[in-house]
Amino acid sequence: MRALGVFWLVVLAALAGGAAVLQWLGPPEGGVPPRLAQGAAPGEPPAEPAAPAKPAEPAPAPPSPVVAAAPEPASPTPAPPSAAEPAAAQAEPPALPSAPEPPPLPTPVRRAEAQPDRPIPPPDPALQEPSRYGPLPRVGPEGRTSIRAYGRSFDRGETRPRVALVVGNLGLSAALSEEAIARLPPATGLAFSPYAPRLDPLLERARLRGMEVLNAIPMEPANYPANDPGERALMTTLPPAENGDRLAWVISRLSGQVGAIGALGPMRGERFAALPELIGGVQDVLRQHGLLYVDPRPGAPSPARAWGRSVDIVVDEPATRGEIDRRLAELERIARERGSALGLAGDVTPVLVDRVAAWASGLESRGLVMAPVTALIRRPEEIPR
């Protein structure tokens, strides 16, 4: 009997030691296994499972048997899909058919770009001859003339109506002349007064812009002496030799000129030009020096004995804004009817420069092209033998 008591004492001590060890070790990871919960000692309530640790990745736990003493868990609320879930697991909208490739755009037809303005070459010594007044133009080797050497380049195949303009009386006011050279279209012809001082700087600026230069020949006008063309003017009362000497002085005043025009401001040499032999002699001299001649009288026939042309309209009589605009529009109308038209502005003024610059800026959009004077000249019909 005593031995039996010792046995039970040993068993109880072993059980107590095992319980102490289990308590020291703690519950196993993941809670009490179900089989241990079912094998609890009778009359002893099952131990509450510890809260399971959150796994690193969500994974469904194996279903465990329902413990009679545990309350029935509520049905879990489905969680929204995690961003870590593959895209294929989420619902995808039905794929739309891909749009067809658009057809290639047609290549636009590109017009040839306008070439930049080229400066007029400086005076060529081969096209000059000495005189008592200084170098005079002359016809050079192989028939080279100042008309071609100092003329502005122009596409001779151009089919649009051509308009040309000569602005006169430059050089007397340096400031106004510089403004005209800077603002007028480069195709504008500039007629300089031979009485102007210090012409070389203005001529150089004009050449750099590619502007053709003409000489303004003073000739006896209508209503002389009320209208005085100056001491070097060609007069009907002078002998031919004197007029020839004065003409040599006039054309020696400009270097790099393409020709001359018989107008000095509002005076257009009407009385002198009305005598065919006198004006014909002037044209002969200009042709022999390789120069053209522009007759400033609207409606006059083209020069018969020199390369040149007469003007179609004077655009600044009177020199008011409205009248200048009206006459420039008339110049366009003449160009459309005849294929070309040449206008003259007898005197450079601020309002003239402003109106011509505005008019020329929209010329091409109206279907016309501005041409230099050398692109409109005609061959002389009569050349004395």
Short mmCIF file of C-alpha atoms in Angstrom, two decimals:
data_model
loop_
_atom_site.label_atom_id
_atom_site.label_comp_id
_atom_site.label_asym_id
_atom_site.label_seq_id
_atom_site.Cartn_x
_atom_site.Cartn_y
_atom_site.Cartn_z
CA MET A 1 0.00 0.00 0.00
CA ARG A 2 2.77 2.29 0.83
CA ALA A 3 4.48 1.44 -2.44
CA LEU A 4 1.29 2.33 -4.37
CA GLY A 5 1.19 5.72 -2.74
CA VAL A 6 4.80 6.38 -3.68
CA PHE A 7 3.96 5.42 -7.29
CA TRP A 8 1.17 7.95 -7.53
CA LEU A 9 3.32 10.62 -5.98
CA VAL A 10 5.95 9.98 -8.68
CA VAL A 11 3.27 10.14 -11.44
CA LEU A 12 1.82 13.40 -10.11
CA ALA A 13 5.29 14.89 -9.83
CA ALA A 14 6.02 13.91 -13.45
CA LEU A 15 2.77 15.44 -14.64
CA ALA A 16 3.44 18.61 -12.72
CA GLY A 17 6.95 18.80 -14.16
CA GLY A 18 5.66 18.25 -17.70
CA ALA A 19 3.03 20.99 -17.28
CA ALA A 20 5.72 23.34 -16.03
CA VAL A 21 7.88 22.57 -19.06
CA LEU A 22 4.96 23.09 -21.47
CA GLN A 23 4.07 26.39 -19.82
CA TRP A 24 7.68 27.50 -20.08
CA LEU A 25 7.84 26.55 -23.75
CA GLY A 26 4.57 28.37 -24.54
CA PRO A 27 1.93 27.40 -27.06
CA PRO A 28 3.14 26.09 -30.39
CA GLU A 29 3.19 28.45 -33.43
CA GLY A 30 -0.19 28.54 -35.08
CA GLY A 31 -2.13 27.82 -31.86
CA VAL A 32 -2.95 24.60 -30.09
CA PRO A 33 -3.23 21.75 -32.56
CA PRO A 34 -6.71 20.37 -32.75
CA ARG A 35 -5.63 16.93 -31.69
CA LEU A 36 -4.23 18.28 -28.41
CA ALA A 37 -7.46 20.22 -27.79
CA GLN A 38 -9.42 16.96 -28.20
CA GLY A 39 -7.03 15.15 -25.91
CA ALA A 40 -7.41 17.50 -22.95
CA ALA A 41 -7.89 16.00 -19.61
CA PRO A 42 -11.49 15.35 -18.66
CA GLY A 43 -13.19 18.07 -16.71
CA GLU A 44 -10.49 20.55 -17.72
CA PRO A 45 -11.60 23.31 -20.09
CA PRO A 46 -9.63 23.50 -23.31
CA ALA A 47 -7.00 26.19 -23.41
CA GLU A 48 -7.88 29.23 -25.57
CA PRO A 49 -5.77 29.30 -28.66
CA ALA A 50 -3.40 32.21 -28.92
CA ALA A 51 -3.91 34.78 -31.73
CA PRO A 52 -2.17 33.45 -34.82
CA ALA A 53 0.70 35.46 -36.18
CA LYS A 54 -0.01 37.18 -39.54
CA PRO A 55 1.68 35.24 -42.25
CA ALA A 56 4.02 37.03 -44.63
CA GLU A 57 1.81 36.16 -47.62
CA PRO A 58 -1.91 35.48 -47.38
CA ALA A 59 -2.64 31.82 -47.65
CA PRO A 60 -5.83 29.96 -46.78
CA ALA A 61 -5.50 27.94 -43.54
CA PRO A 62 -6.61 24.30 -43.55
CA PRO A 63 -10.09 23.86 -42.16
CA SER A 64 -10.06 22.82 -38.51
CA PRO A 65 -12.68 20.70 -36.72
CA VAL A 66 -15.32 22.61 -34.87
CA VAL A 67 -14.70 22.65 -31.13
CA ALA A 68 -17.92 22.28 -29.23
CA ALA A 69 -16.99 24.86 -26.63
CA ALA A 70 -15.85 27.47 -29.24
CA PRO A 71 -18.39 29.95 -30.65
CA GLU A 72 -19.27 29.70 -34.34
CA PRO A 73 -17.20 32.22 -36.29
CA ALA A 74 -18.96 34.79 -38.45
CA SER A 75 -18.65 34.43 -42.22
CA PRO A 76 -15.70 36.57 -43.33
CA THR A 77 -16.30 39.68 -45.54
CA PRO A 78 -14.49 39.27 -48.85
CA ALA A 79 -11.55 41.65 -49.00
CA PRO A 80 -10.91 43.78 -52.09
CA PRO A 81 -8.33 42.40 -54.46
CA SER A 82 -4.83 43.21 -53.37
CA ALA A 83 -2.45 45.17 -55.55
CA ALA A 84 -0.08 42.25 -55.25
CA GLU A 85 -2.54 39.93 -56.97
CA PRO A 86 -1.79 39.27 -60.60
CA ALA A 87 -3.64 41.45 -63.13
CA ALA A 88 -5.09 38.35 -64.71
CA ALA A 89 -7.01 37.59 -61.48
CA GLN A 90 -8.95 40.87 -61.79
CA ALA A 91 -11.82 41.29 -64.15
CA GLU A 92 -10.70 42.86 -67.43
CA PRO A 93 -12.94 44.73 -69.87
CA PRO A 94 -13.33 43.14 -73.26
CA ALA A 95 -10.56 44.14 -75.64
CA LEU A 96 -11.60 46.56 -78.40
CA PRO A 97 -10.40 46.00 -81.95
CA SER A 98 -7.31 48.11 -82.78
CA ALA A 99 -7.90 51.10 -85.04
CA PRO A 100 -6.42 50.86 -88.53
CA GLU A 101 -3.29 52.87 -89.29
CA PRO A 102 -4.14 56.29 -90.82
CA PRO A 103 -3.12 56.75 -94.42
CA PRO A 104 0.08 58.77 -94.96
CA LEU A 105 -0.40 62.48 -95.43
CA PRO A 106 0.20 63.73 -98.96
CA THR A 107 3.49 65.53 -99.43
CA PRO A 108 2.70 69.22 -99.96
CA VAL A 109 3.98 70.81 -103.10
CA ARG A 110 6.66 73.23 -102.02
CA ARG A 111 7.38 76.34 -104.02
CA ALA A 112 10.93 77.30 -104.54
CA GLU A 113 12.04 79.60 -101.79
CA ALA A 114 12.79 83.15 -102.80
CA GLN A 115 16.47 83.80 -103.00
CA PRO A 116 17.79 86.41 -100.59
CA ASP A 117 18.49 89.83 -102.01
CA ARG A 118 21.94 90.10 -103.52
CA PRO A 119 23.86 93.36 -103.24
CA ILE A 120 24.55 95.31 -106.41
CA PRO A 121 28.24 94.93 -107.31
CA PRO A 122 30.50 97.93 -106.68
CA PRO A 123 31.57 100.05 -109.66
CA ASP A 124 33.70 98.08 -112.10
CA PRO A 125 36.78 99.91 -113.43
CA ALA A 126 36.37 98.01 -116.70
CA LEU A 127 33.05 99.84 -117.20
CA GLN A 128 34.48 103.32 -116.61
CA GLU A 129 36.36 105.87 -118.68
CA PRO A 130 38.03 109.09 -117.51
CA SER A 131 36.65 112.56 -118.15
CA ARG A 132 37.25 116.12 -116.95
CA TYR A 133 34.50 115.58 -114.34
CA GLY A 134 35.49 112.15 -113.17
CA PRO A 135 34.79 108.55 -114.30
CA LEU A 136 32.01 108.12 -116.86
CA PRO A 137 30.21 104.84 -117.60
CA ARG A 138 31.19 103.06 -120.80
CA VAL A 139 30.46 99.85 -122.66
CA GLY A 140 33.02 97.29 -121.54
CA PRO A 141 34.66 94.31 -123.19
CA GLU A 142 32.35 91.92 -125.02
CA GLY A 143 29.56 94.51 -124.93
CA ARG A 144 29.10 94.57 -121.13
CA THR A 145 26.97 97.49 -120.00
CA SER A 146 26.05 99.14 -116.73
CA ILE A 147 22.43 98.04 -117.32
CA ARG A 148 23.35 94.41 -116.76
CA ALA A 149 26.32 94.88 -114.45
CA TYR A 150 24.39 96.95 -111.89
CA GLY A 151 20.87 95.69 -112.54
CA ARG A 152 18.97 93.81 -109.86
CA SER A 153 18.54 90.08 -110.51
CA PHE A 154 15.05 89.02 -111.58
CA ASP A 155 13.48 85.77 -112.79
CA ARG A 156 12.77 86.42 -116.46
CA GLY A 157 10.40 83.46 -116.52
CA GLU A 158 8.06 85.15 -114.04
CA THR A 159 4.50 85.05 -115.43
CA ARG A 160 2.70 87.23 -112.89
CA PRO A 161 1.97 90.85 -113.80
CA ARG A 162 4.98 93.04 -113.06
CA VAL A 163 4.94 96.43 -111.40
CA ALA A 164 7.98 98.67 -111.09
CA LEU A 165 8.45 101.98 -109.31
CA VAL A 166 11.04 104.75 -109.47
CA VAL A 167 11.30 107.16 -106.53
CA GLY A 168 13.07 110.41 -107.38
CA ASN A 169 14.88 113.36 -105.86
CA LEU A 170 16.95 111.33 -103.41
CA GLY A 171 20.16 112.69 -101.89
CA LEU A 172 19.08 116.24 -101.05
CA SER A 173 18.05 115.15 -97.53
CA ALA A 174 20.43 112.54 -96.12
CA ALA A 175 18.05 111.48 -93.30
CA LEU A 176 15.03 111.10 -95.58
CA SER A 177 17.11 109.31 -98.20
CA GLU A 178 18.43 106.83 -95.62
CA GLU A 179 14.89 106.12 -94.44
CA ALA A 180 13.75 105.53 -98.02
CA ILE A 181 16.65 103.15 -98.69
CA ALA A 182 15.88 101.22 -95.49
CA ARG A 183 12.08 100.97 -95.85
CA LEU A 184 11.23 100.92 -99.55
CA PRO A 185 11.04 97.53 -101.30
CA PRO A 186 14.47 96.48 -102.62
CA ALA A 187 13.08 96.32 -106.18
CA THR A 188 12.41 100.07 -106.09
CA GLY A 189 14.54 102.17 -108.42
CA LEU A 190 16.13 105.22 -106.78
CA ALA A 191 16.76 108.37 -108.82
CA PHE A 192 19.35 110.65 -107.19
CA SER A 193 19.63 114.37 -107.77
CA PRO A 194 23.01 115.31 -109.29
CA TYR A 195 22.98 118.40 -107.07
CA ALA A 196 23.04 116.33 -103.88
CA PRO A 197 26.25 116.50 -101.78
CA ARG A 198 28.08 113.42 -100.51
CA LEU A 199 26.30 110.85 -102.61
CA ASP A 200 28.76 107.97 -102.17
CA PRO A 201 27.56 106.78 -98.70
CA LEU A 202 23.93 106.74 -99.89
CA LEU A 203 24.84 104.92 -103.10
CA GLU A 204 26.70 102.29 -101.09
CA ARG A 205 23.69 101.69 -98.82
CA ALA A 206 21.42 101.36 -101.83
CA ARG A 207 23.73 98.84 -103.48
CA LEU A 208 23.89 96.75 -100.29
CA ARG A 209 20.08 96.40 -100.39
CA GLY A 210 20.17 95.42 -104.06
CA MET A 211 18.45 98.62 -105.22
CA GLU A 212 19.00 99.95 -108.73
CA VAL A 213 20.31 103.51 -108.99
CA LEU A 214 19.36 106.05 -111.65
CA ASN A 215 20.51 109.59 -112.39
CA ALA A 216 17.96 112.40 -112.39
CA ILE A 217 18.77 114.59 -115.41
CA PRO A 218 17.61 118.21 -114.95
CA MET A 219 15.98 119.43 -118.16
CA GLU A 220 14.04 122.53 -119.04
CA PRO A 221 10.52 122.03 -117.68
CA ALA A 222 7.20 123.65 -118.51
CA ASN A 223 6.66 127.11 -117.05
CA TYR A 224 10.36 127.92 -117.03
CA PRO A 225 11.71 130.17 -115.44
CA ALA A 226 9.03 129.90 -112.73
CA ASN A 227 10.18 126.28 -112.43
CA ASP A 228 13.98 126.36 -112.26
CA PRO A 229 15.83 123.06 -112.85
CA GLY A 230 19.19 124.45 -111.71
CA GLU A 231 22.41 125.69 -113.22
CA ARG A 232 23.38 122.38 -114.83
CA ALA A 233 20.05 121.75 -116.56
CA LEU A 234 19.79 120.95 -120.27
CA MET A 235 18.11 123.90 -121.94
CA THR A 236 16.42 124.42 -125.30
CA THR A 237 18.30 127.68 -125.78
CA LEU A 238 21.82 126.25 -125.36
CA PRO A 239 24.02 124.94 -128.19
CA PRO A 240 24.39 121.15 -128.45
CA ALA A 241 28.00 121.27 -127.23
CA GLU A 242 27.01 123.06 -124.03
CA ASN A 243 24.17 120.63 -123.37
CA GLY A 244 26.58 117.75 -124.02
CA ASP A 245 29.05 119.11 -121.47
CA ARG A 246 26.33 119.50 -118.87
CA LEU A 247 25.10 115.98 -119.54
CA ALA A 248 28.63 114.62 -119.02
CA TRP A 249 28.77 116.38 -115.64
CA VAL A 250 25.42 114.89 -114.63
CA ILE A 251 26.22 111.28 -115.43
CA SER A 252 29.67 111.56 -113.81
CA ARG A 253 28.02 112.28 -110.45
CA LEU A 254 26.81 108.71 -109.82
CA SER A 255 28.85 105.54 -109.80
CA GLY A 256 27.21 102.18 -110.46
CA GLN A 257 24.11 103.64 -112.13
CA VAL A 258 21.94 101.64 -114.55
CA GLY A 259 20.67 104.72 -116.37
CA ALA A 260 18.88 108.01 -116.07
CA ILE A 261 15.42 109.54 -115.85
CA GLY A 262 14.47 112.96 -117.20
CA ALA A 263 12.85 114.23 -114.01
CA LEU A 264 14.02 116.30 -111.10
CA GLY A 265 11.35 116.28 -108.40
CA PRO A 266 8.06 117.54 -109.88
CA MET A 267 9.85 118.90 -112.97
CA ARG A 268 9.89 116.41 -115.84
CA GLY A 269 11.69 118.38 -118.54
CA GLU A 270 8.52 118.69 -120.60
CA ARG A 271 9.73 121.62 -122.74
CA PHE A 272 13.11 120.06 -123.54
CA ALA A 273 11.66 116.57 -124.15
CA ALA A 274 9.06 117.97 -126.56
CA LEU A 275 11.83 118.55 -129.17
CA PRO A 276 12.66 115.16 -130.75
CA GLU A 277 16.19 116.06 -131.83
CA LEU A 278 17.16 117.36 -128.41
CA ILE A 279 15.79 114.42 -126.43
CA GLY A 280 17.03 112.03 -129.13
CA GLY A 281 20.58 113.38 -128.69
CA VAL A 282 20.38 112.71 -124.94
CA GLN A 283 19.25 109.15 -125.61
CA ASP A 284 22.13 108.62 -128.03
CA VAL A 285 24.69 109.65 -125.41
CA LEU A 286 23.13 107.39 -122.77
CA ARG A 287 23.05 104.39 -125.12
CA GLN A 288 26.70 104.92 -126.10
CA HIS A 289 27.63 104.84 -122.41
CA GLY A 290 25.67 101.63 -121.80
CA LEU A 291 22.85 103.35 -119.86
CA LEU A 292 19.05 103.16 -120.12
CA TYR A 293 16.60 106.06 -120.17
CA VAL A 294 13.23 106.37 -118.44
CA ASP A 295 10.90 109.03 -119.86
CA PRO A 296 9.01 110.53 -116.90
CA ARG A 297 6.03 111.74 -118.96
CA PRO A 298 3.03 109.39 -118.64
CA GLY A 299 1.73 108.41 -122.06
CA ALA A 300 4.92 109.38 -123.90
CA PRO A 301 6.29 106.86 -126.40
CA SER A 302 9.09 104.63 -125.27
CA PRO A 303 12.59 106.00 -125.95
CA ALA A 304 13.31 105.51 -129.62
CA ARG A 305 17.12 105.71 -129.46
CA ALA A 306 17.99 104.16 -126.09
CA TRP A 307 17.07 101.12 -124.07
CA GLY A 308 14.29 102.22 -121.76
CA ARG A 309 10.63 102.87 -121.19
CA SER A 310 8.18 105.65 -120.33
CA VAL A 311 6.28 105.70 -117.06
CA ASP A 312 2.58 104.80 -116.96
CA ILE A 313 1.51 106.91 -113.99
CA VAL A 314 2.86 109.42 -111.47
CA VAL A 315 1.77 108.23 -108.02
CA ASP A 316 2.42 111.32 -105.87
CA GLU A 317 0.53 114.15 -107.53
CA PRO A 318 -0.70 115.30 -105.10
CA ALA A 319 1.41 113.66 -102.38
CA THR A 320 -1.44 112.85 -100.00
CA ARG A 321 -2.11 109.52 -98.32
CA GLY A 322 -5.42 108.85 -100.07
CA GLU A 323 -4.20 109.94 -103.51
CA ILE A 324 -1.03 107.86 -103.30
CA ASP A 325 -3.05 104.77 -102.33
CA ARG A 326 -5.49 105.38 -105.20
CA ARG A 327 -2.74 105.77 -107.78
CA LEU A 328 -0.85 102.70 -106.58
CA ALA A 329 -4.09 100.73 -107.04
CA GLU A 330 -4.32 102.19 -110.56
CA LEU A 331 -0.75 101.04 -111.21
CA GLU A 332 -1.82 97.50 -110.30
CA ARG A 333 -4.79 97.69 -112.68
CA ILE A 334 -2.54 98.75 -115.57
CA ALA A 335 -0.14 95.89 -114.82
CA ARG A 336 -2.98 93.35 -114.93
CA GLU A 337 -4.25 94.71 -118.24
CA ARG A 338 -0.87 95.08 -120.00
CA GLY A 339 1.31 92.57 -118.17
CA SER A 340 3.57 95.25 -116.69
CA ALA A 341 3.41 98.85 -115.42
CA LEU A 342 5.97 101.44 -114.37
CA GLY A 343 5.19 104.15 -111.83
CA LEU A 344 7.06 107.27 -110.81
CA ALA A 345 7.15 109.09 -107.48
CA GLY A 346 8.74 112.41 -108.33
CA ASP A 347 9.71 113.44 -104.81
CA VAL A 348 10.63 111.30 -101.80
CA THR A 349 8.52 112.23 -98.74
CA PRO A 350 7.72 110.49 -95.45
CA VAL A 351 4.10 109.83 -96.45
CA LEU A 352 5.22 108.38 -99.78
CA VAL A 353 7.71 106.01 -98.12
CA ASP A 354 5.04 104.89 -95.64
CA ARG A 355 2.35 104.24 -98.28
CA VAL A 356 4.66 102.48 -100.75
CA ALA A 357 6.04 100.20 -98.01
CA ALA A 358 2.50 99.24 -96.91
CA TRP A 359 1.34 98.72 -100.49
CA ALA A 360 4.28 96.52 -101.49
CA SER A 361 3.92 94.24 -98.43
CA GLY A 362 0.68 92.74 -99.81
CA LEU A 363 1.51 92.87 -103.50
CA GLU A 364 2.27 89.19 -104.00
CA SER A 365 -0.87 88.12 -102.13
CA ARG A 366 -2.80 90.06 -104.77
CA GLY A 367 -1.17 88.09 -107.56
CA LEU A 368 1.48 90.59 -108.72
CA VAL A 369 5.24 90.80 -108.41
CA MET A 370 7.43 93.86 -108.01
CA ALA A 371 10.17 94.03 -110.60
CA PRO A 372 13.22 96.27 -111.03
CA VAL A 373 13.25 98.85 -113.80
CA THR A 374 15.78 96.82 -115.81
CA ALA A 375 13.23 93.99 -116.08
CA LEU A 376 10.75 96.27 -117.93
CA ILE A 377 12.95 98.13 -120.43
CA ARG A 378 12.54 97.76 -124.20
CA ARG A 379 14.91 97.71 -127.13
CA PRO A 380 15.33 101.01 -128.96
CA GLU A 381 13.41 101.18 -132.24
CA GLU A 382 15.68 103.70 -134.00
CA ILE A 383 19.45 103.81 -133.85
CA PRO A 384 21.07 106.43 -136.14
CA ARG A 385 23.81 105.04 -138.37
#
